Coordinates of C-alpha atoms in Angstrom, one line a residue:
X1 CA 164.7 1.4 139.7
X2 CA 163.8 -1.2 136.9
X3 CA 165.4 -0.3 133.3
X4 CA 165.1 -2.1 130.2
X5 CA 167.8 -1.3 127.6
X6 CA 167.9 -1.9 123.8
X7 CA 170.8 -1.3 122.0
X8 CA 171.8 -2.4 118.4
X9 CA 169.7 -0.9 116.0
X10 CA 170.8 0.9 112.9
X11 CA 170.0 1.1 109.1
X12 CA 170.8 -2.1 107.4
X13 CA 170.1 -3.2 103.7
X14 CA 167.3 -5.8 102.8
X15 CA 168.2 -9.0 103.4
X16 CA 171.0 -7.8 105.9
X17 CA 170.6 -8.9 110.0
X18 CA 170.9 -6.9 113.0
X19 CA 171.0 -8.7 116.4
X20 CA 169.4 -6.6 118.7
X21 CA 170.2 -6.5 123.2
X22 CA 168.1 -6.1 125.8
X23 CA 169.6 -5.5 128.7
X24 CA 168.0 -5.5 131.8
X25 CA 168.8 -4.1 135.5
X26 CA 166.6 -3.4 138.7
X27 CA 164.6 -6.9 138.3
X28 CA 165.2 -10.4 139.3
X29 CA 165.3 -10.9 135.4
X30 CA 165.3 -14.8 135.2
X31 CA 161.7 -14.2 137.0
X32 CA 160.7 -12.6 133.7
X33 CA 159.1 -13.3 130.6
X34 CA 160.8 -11.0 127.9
X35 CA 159.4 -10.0 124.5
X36 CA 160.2 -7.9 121.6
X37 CA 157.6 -5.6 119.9
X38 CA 157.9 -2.6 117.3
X39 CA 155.9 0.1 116.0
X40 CA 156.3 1.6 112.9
X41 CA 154.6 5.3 111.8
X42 CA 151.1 5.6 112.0
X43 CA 150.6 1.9 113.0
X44 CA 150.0 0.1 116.6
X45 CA 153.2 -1.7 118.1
X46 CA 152.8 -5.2 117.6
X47 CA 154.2 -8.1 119.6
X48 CA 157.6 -9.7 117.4
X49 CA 159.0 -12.5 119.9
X50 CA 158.6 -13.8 123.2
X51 CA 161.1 -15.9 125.2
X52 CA 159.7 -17.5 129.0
X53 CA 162.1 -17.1 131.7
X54 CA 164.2 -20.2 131.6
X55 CA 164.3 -19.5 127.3
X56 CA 162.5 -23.1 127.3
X57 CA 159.7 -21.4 125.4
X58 CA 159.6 -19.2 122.5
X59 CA 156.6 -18.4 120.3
X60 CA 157.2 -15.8 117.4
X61 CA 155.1 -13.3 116.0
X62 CA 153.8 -14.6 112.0
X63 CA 155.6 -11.9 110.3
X64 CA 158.8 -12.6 111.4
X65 CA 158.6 -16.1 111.7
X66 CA 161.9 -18.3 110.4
X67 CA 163.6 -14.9 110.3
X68 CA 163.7 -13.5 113.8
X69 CA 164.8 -15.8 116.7
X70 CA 165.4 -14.8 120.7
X71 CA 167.6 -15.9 123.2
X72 CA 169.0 -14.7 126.4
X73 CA 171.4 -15.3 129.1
X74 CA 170.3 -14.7 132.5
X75 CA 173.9 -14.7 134.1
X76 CA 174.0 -11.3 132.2
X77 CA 170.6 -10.0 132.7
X78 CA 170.4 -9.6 128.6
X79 CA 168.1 -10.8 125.8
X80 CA 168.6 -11.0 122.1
X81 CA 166.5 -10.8 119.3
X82 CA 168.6 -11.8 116.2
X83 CA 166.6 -11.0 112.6
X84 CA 167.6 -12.2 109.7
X85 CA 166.6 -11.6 105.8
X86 CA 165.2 -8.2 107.3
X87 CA 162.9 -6.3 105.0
X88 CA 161.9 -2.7 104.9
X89 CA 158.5 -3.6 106.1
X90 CA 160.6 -4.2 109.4
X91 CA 161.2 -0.9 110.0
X92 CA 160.2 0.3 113.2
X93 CA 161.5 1.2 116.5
X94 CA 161.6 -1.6 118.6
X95 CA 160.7 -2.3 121.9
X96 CA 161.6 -5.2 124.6
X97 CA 159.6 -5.7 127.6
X98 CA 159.6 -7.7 130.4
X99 CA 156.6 -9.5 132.2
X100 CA 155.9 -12.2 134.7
X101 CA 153.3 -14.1 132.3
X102 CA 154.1 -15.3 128.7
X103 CA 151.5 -13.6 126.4
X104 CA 151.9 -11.7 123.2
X105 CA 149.8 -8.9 124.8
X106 CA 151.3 -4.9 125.4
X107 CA 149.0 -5.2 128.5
X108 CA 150.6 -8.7 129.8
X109 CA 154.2 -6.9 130.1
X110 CA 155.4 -4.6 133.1
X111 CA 158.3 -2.7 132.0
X112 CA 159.3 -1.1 129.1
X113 CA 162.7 0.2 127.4
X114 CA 162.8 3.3 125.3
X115 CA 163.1 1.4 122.0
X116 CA 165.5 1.4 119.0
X117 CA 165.1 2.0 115.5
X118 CA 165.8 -0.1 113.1
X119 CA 165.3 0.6 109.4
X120 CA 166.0 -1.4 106.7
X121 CA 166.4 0.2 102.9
X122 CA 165.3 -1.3 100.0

């Protein structure tokens, strides 16, 4: 059975950081692309940051660009997404996922975890 894990969320002031996990079990995770995306009320979720399987490649979403950054370790089946100068448009729960192509597409990625919120107060 494939989960996906995110833990680390919370409420955090503007400008604060959260580093958020992913941790994955059920998959041969160094096989997989992994990327962030969140959803906020009323809005579609939105891709955030990608990392390809050997980390090698990262490409971030335009929002959260020189903020946000990714990494993982393979050895223990977890990525991270580390955001920086957060601001309360980043509120949103927040969502890895884990896929065998890099794309910044819902539709590219296979699994899903159940998301965290993370809300940031102004």
């Amino acid at each position: 059975q494939v989960q996906l894990v995110e833990s680390g969320g919370g409420l955090v002031q503007a400008g604060g950081s959260l580093r958020l996990s992913c941790a994955a079990s059920g998959i041969t995770f160094s096989a997989y692309t992994v990327g962030w995306f969140r959803q906020a009320p009323g809005k579609e979720r939105e891709f955030v940051v990608l990392i390809s399987t050997s980390g090698g490649t990262t490409y971030n979403g335009d929002s959260v660009k020189g903020r946000f950054s990714i990494s993982r370790e393979n050895a223990k089946n977890t990525v991270y997404l580390q955001m920086n100068r957060l601001k309360p448009e980043d509120t949103a729960v927040y969502y890895c996922a884990a896929g065998r192509v890099i794309s910044t597409r819902r539709s590219a990625y296979n699994f899903w975890g159940q998301g965290t919120q993370v809300t940031v107060s102004s």
